[in-house]
mmCIF file of C-alpha atoms in Angstrom:
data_model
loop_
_atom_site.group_PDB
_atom_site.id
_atom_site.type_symbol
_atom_site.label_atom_id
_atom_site.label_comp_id
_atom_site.label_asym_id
_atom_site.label_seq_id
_atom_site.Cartn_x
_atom_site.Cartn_y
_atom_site.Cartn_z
ATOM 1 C CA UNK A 1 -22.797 9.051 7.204
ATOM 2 C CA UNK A 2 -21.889 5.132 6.880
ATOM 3 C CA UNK A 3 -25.339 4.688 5.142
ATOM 4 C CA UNK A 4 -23.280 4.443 1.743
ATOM 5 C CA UNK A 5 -20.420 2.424 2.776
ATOM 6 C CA UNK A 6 -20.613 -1.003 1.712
ATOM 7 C CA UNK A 7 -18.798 -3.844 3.461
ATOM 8 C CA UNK A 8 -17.537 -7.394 2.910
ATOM 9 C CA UNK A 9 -16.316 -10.017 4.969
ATOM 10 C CA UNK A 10 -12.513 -11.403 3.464
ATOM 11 C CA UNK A 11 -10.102 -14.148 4.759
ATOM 12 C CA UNK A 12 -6.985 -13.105 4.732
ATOM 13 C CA UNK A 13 -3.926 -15.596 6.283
ATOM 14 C CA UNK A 14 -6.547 -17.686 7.763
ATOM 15 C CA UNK A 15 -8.965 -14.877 9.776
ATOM 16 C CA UNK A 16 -11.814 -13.055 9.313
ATOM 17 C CA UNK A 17 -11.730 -9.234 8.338
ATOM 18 C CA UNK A 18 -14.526 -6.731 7.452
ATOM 19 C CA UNK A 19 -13.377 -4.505 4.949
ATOM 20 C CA UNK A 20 -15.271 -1.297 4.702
ATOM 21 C CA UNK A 21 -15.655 1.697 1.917
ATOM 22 C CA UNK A 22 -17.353 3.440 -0.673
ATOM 23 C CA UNK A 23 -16.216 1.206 -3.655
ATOM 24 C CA UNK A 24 -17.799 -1.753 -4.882
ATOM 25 C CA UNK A 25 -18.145 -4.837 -3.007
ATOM 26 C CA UNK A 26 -16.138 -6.796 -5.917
ATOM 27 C CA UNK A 27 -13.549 -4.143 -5.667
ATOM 28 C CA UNK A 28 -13.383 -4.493 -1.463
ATOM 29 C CA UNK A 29 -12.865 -8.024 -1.847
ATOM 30 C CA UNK A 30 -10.226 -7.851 -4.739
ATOM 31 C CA UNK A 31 -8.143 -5.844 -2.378
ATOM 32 C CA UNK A 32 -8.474 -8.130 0.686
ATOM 33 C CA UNK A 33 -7.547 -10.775 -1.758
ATOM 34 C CA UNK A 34 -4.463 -8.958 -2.723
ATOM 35 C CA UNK A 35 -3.404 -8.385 0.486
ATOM 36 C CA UNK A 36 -4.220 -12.232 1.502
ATOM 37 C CA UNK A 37 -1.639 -12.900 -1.926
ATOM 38 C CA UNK A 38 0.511 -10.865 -0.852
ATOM 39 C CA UNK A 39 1.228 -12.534 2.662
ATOM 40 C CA UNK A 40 1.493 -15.878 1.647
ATOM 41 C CA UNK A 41 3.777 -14.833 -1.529
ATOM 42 C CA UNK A 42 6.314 -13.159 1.758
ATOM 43 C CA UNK A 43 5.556 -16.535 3.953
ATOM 44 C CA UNK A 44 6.655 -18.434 1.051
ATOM 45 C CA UNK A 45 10.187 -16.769 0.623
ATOM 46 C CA UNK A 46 10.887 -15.974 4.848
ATOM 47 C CA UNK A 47 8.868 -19.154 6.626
ATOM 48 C CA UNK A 48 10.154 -17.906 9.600
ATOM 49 C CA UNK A 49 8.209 -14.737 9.878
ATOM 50 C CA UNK A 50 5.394 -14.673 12.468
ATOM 51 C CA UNK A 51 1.858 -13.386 11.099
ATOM 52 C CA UNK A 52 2.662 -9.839 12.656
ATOM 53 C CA UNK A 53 5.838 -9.393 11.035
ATOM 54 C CA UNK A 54 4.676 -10.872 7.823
ATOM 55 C CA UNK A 55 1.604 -8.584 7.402
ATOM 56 C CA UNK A 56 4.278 -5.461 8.598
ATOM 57 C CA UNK A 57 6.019 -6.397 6.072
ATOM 58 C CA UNK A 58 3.051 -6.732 3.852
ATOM 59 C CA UNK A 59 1.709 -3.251 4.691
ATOM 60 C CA UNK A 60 5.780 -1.874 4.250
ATOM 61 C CA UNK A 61 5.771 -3.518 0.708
ATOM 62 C CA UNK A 62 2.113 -1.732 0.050
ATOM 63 C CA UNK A 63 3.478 1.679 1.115
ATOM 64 C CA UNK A 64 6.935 1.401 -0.975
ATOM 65 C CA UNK A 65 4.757 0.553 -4.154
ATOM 66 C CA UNK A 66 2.396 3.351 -3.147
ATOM 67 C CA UNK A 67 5.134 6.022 -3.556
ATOM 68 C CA UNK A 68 6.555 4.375 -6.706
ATOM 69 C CA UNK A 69 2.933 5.172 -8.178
ATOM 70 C CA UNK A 70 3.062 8.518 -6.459
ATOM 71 C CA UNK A 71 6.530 9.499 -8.374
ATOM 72 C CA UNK A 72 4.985 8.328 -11.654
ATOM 73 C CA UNK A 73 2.050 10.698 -10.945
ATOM 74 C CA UNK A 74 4.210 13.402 -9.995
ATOM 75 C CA UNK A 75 6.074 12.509 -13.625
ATOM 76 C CA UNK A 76 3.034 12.632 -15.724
ATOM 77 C CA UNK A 77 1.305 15.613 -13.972
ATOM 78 C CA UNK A 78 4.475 17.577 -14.535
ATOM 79 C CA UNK A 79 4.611 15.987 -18.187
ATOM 80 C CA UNK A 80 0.809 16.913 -18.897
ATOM 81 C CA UNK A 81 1.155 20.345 -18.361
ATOM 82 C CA UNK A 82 4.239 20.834 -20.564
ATOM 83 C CA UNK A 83 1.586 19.251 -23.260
ATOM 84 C CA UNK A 84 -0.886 21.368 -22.909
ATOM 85 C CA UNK A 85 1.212 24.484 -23.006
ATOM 86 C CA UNK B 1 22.662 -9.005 -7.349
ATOM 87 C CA UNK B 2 21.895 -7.341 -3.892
ATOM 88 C CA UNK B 3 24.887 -5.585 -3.782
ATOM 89 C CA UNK B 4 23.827 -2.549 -4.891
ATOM 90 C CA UNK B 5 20.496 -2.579 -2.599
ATOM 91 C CA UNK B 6 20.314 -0.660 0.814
ATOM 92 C CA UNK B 7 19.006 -1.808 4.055
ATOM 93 C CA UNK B 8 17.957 0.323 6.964
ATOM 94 C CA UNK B 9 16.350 -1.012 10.080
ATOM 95 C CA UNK B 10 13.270 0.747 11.643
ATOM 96 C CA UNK B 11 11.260 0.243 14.166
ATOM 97 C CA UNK B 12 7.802 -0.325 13.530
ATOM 98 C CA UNK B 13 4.739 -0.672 16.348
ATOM 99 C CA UNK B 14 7.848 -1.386 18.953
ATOM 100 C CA UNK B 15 9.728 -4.272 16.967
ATOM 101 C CA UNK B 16 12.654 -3.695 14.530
ATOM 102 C CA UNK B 17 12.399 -4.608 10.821
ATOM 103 C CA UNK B 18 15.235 -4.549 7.820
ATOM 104 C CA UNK B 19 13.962 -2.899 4.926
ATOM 105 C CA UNK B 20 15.611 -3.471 1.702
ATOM 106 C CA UNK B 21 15.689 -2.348 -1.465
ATOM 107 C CA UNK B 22 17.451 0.217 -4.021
ATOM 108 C CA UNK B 23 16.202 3.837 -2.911
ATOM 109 C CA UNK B 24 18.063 5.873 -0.635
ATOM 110 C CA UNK B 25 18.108 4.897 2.852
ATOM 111 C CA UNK B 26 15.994 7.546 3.908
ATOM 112 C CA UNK B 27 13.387 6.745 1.690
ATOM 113 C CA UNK B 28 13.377 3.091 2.962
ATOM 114 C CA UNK B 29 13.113 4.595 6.252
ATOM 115 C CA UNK B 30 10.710 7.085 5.427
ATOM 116 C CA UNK B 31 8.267 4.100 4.408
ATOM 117 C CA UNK B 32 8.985 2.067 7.541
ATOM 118 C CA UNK B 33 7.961 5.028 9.460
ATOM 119 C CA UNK B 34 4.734 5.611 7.379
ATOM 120 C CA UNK B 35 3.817 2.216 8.663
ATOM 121 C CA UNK B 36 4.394 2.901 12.042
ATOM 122 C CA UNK B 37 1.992 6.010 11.898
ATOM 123 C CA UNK B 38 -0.548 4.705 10.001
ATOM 124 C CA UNK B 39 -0.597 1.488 12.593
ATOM 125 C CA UNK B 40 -0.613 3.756 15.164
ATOM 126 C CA UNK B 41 -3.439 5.588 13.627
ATOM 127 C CA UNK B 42 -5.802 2.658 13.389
ATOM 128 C CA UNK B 43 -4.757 1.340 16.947
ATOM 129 C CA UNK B 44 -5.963 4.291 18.306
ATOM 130 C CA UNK B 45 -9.848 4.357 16.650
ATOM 131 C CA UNK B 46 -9.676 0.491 17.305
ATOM 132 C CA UNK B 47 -7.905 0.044 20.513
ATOM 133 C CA UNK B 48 -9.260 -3.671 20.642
ATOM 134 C CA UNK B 49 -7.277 -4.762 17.773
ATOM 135 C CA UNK B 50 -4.659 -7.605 18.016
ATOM 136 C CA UNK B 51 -0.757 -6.077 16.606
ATOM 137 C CA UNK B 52 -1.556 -8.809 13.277
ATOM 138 C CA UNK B 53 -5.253 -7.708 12.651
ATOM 139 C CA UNK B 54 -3.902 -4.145 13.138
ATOM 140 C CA UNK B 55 -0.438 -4.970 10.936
ATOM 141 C CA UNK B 56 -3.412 -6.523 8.293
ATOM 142 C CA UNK B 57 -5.540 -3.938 8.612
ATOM 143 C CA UNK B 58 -2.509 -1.457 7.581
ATOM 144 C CA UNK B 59 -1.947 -3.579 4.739
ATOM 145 C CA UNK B 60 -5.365 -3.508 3.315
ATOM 146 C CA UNK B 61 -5.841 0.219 3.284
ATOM 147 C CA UNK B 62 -2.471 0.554 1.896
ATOM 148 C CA UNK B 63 -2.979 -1.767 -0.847
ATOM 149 C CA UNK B 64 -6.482 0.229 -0.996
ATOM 150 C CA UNK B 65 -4.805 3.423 -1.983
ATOM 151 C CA UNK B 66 -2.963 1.612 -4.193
ATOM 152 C CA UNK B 67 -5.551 1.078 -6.612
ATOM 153 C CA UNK B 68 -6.818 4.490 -6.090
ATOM 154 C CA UNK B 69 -3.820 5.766 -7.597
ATOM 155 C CA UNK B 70 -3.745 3.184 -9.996
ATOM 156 C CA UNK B 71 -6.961 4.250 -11.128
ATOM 157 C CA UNK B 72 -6.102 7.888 -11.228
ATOM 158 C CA UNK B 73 -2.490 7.332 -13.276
ATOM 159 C CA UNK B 74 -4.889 5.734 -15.859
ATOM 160 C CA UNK B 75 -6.733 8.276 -15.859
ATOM 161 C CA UNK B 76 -3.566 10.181 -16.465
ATOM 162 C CA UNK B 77 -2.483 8.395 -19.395
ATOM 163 C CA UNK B 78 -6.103 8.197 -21.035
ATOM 164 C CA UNK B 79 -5.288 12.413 -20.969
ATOM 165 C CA UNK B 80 -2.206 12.210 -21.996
ATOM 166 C CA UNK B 81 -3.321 10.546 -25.219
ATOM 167 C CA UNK B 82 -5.575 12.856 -26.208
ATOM 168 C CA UNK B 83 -3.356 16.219 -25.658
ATOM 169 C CA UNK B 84 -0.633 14.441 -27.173
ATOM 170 C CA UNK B 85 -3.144 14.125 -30.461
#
């Protein structure tokens, strides 16, 4: 069932993480690498944070701009069907 | 500037966190609570994990389906074109 998963190694804040799915290696990294951006860009405005909390936040900041897209879809699967009418 | 932002404070994987921004508070909340579930979700099918590789691990399959819905509002659009011919 995993025979077709592929799977790369990314460092994100300073570990080690295997990232695993169906989608291209390059594409696997590129989000590890995102999500490495993402945490530093948060560590840079609240040095405070501890790792947890910053990568909470990081994963709270990935679902809010997950349901923005989801809205938009929402907006142009409504609008496509008043097009095709 | 952040006057007209909400805040809501949820608890996520048994610590509190402010979440800001301008949607309705139970939106906010709504995506703190997505967090919680989904960290709760890989906890339990990796019950090794550390709270940060777990909080990371969150992150990266959020930002994940990110790009899958990126993907599939360009898609969107591409259609949109051509019905809109």
């Amino acid at each position: 069932m995993s025979a077709d998963k592929n799977r790369v190694n990314v460092e994100i804040y300073g570990q080690q993480y295997t990232i695993v799915g169906e989608e291209a290696t390059s594409h696997l990294r590129y989000v590890g690498l995102s999500v490495d951006e993402k945490m530093r860009e948060i560590a840079e405005k609240n040095p405070s944070l501890d790792t947890t909390k910053l990568a909470v936040l990081t994963a709270v900041n990935a679902v809010h701009d997950y349901y923005k897209l989801l809205e938009r879809i929402k907006t142009l699967e409504l609008e496509q069907k008043h097009w095709k009418k």
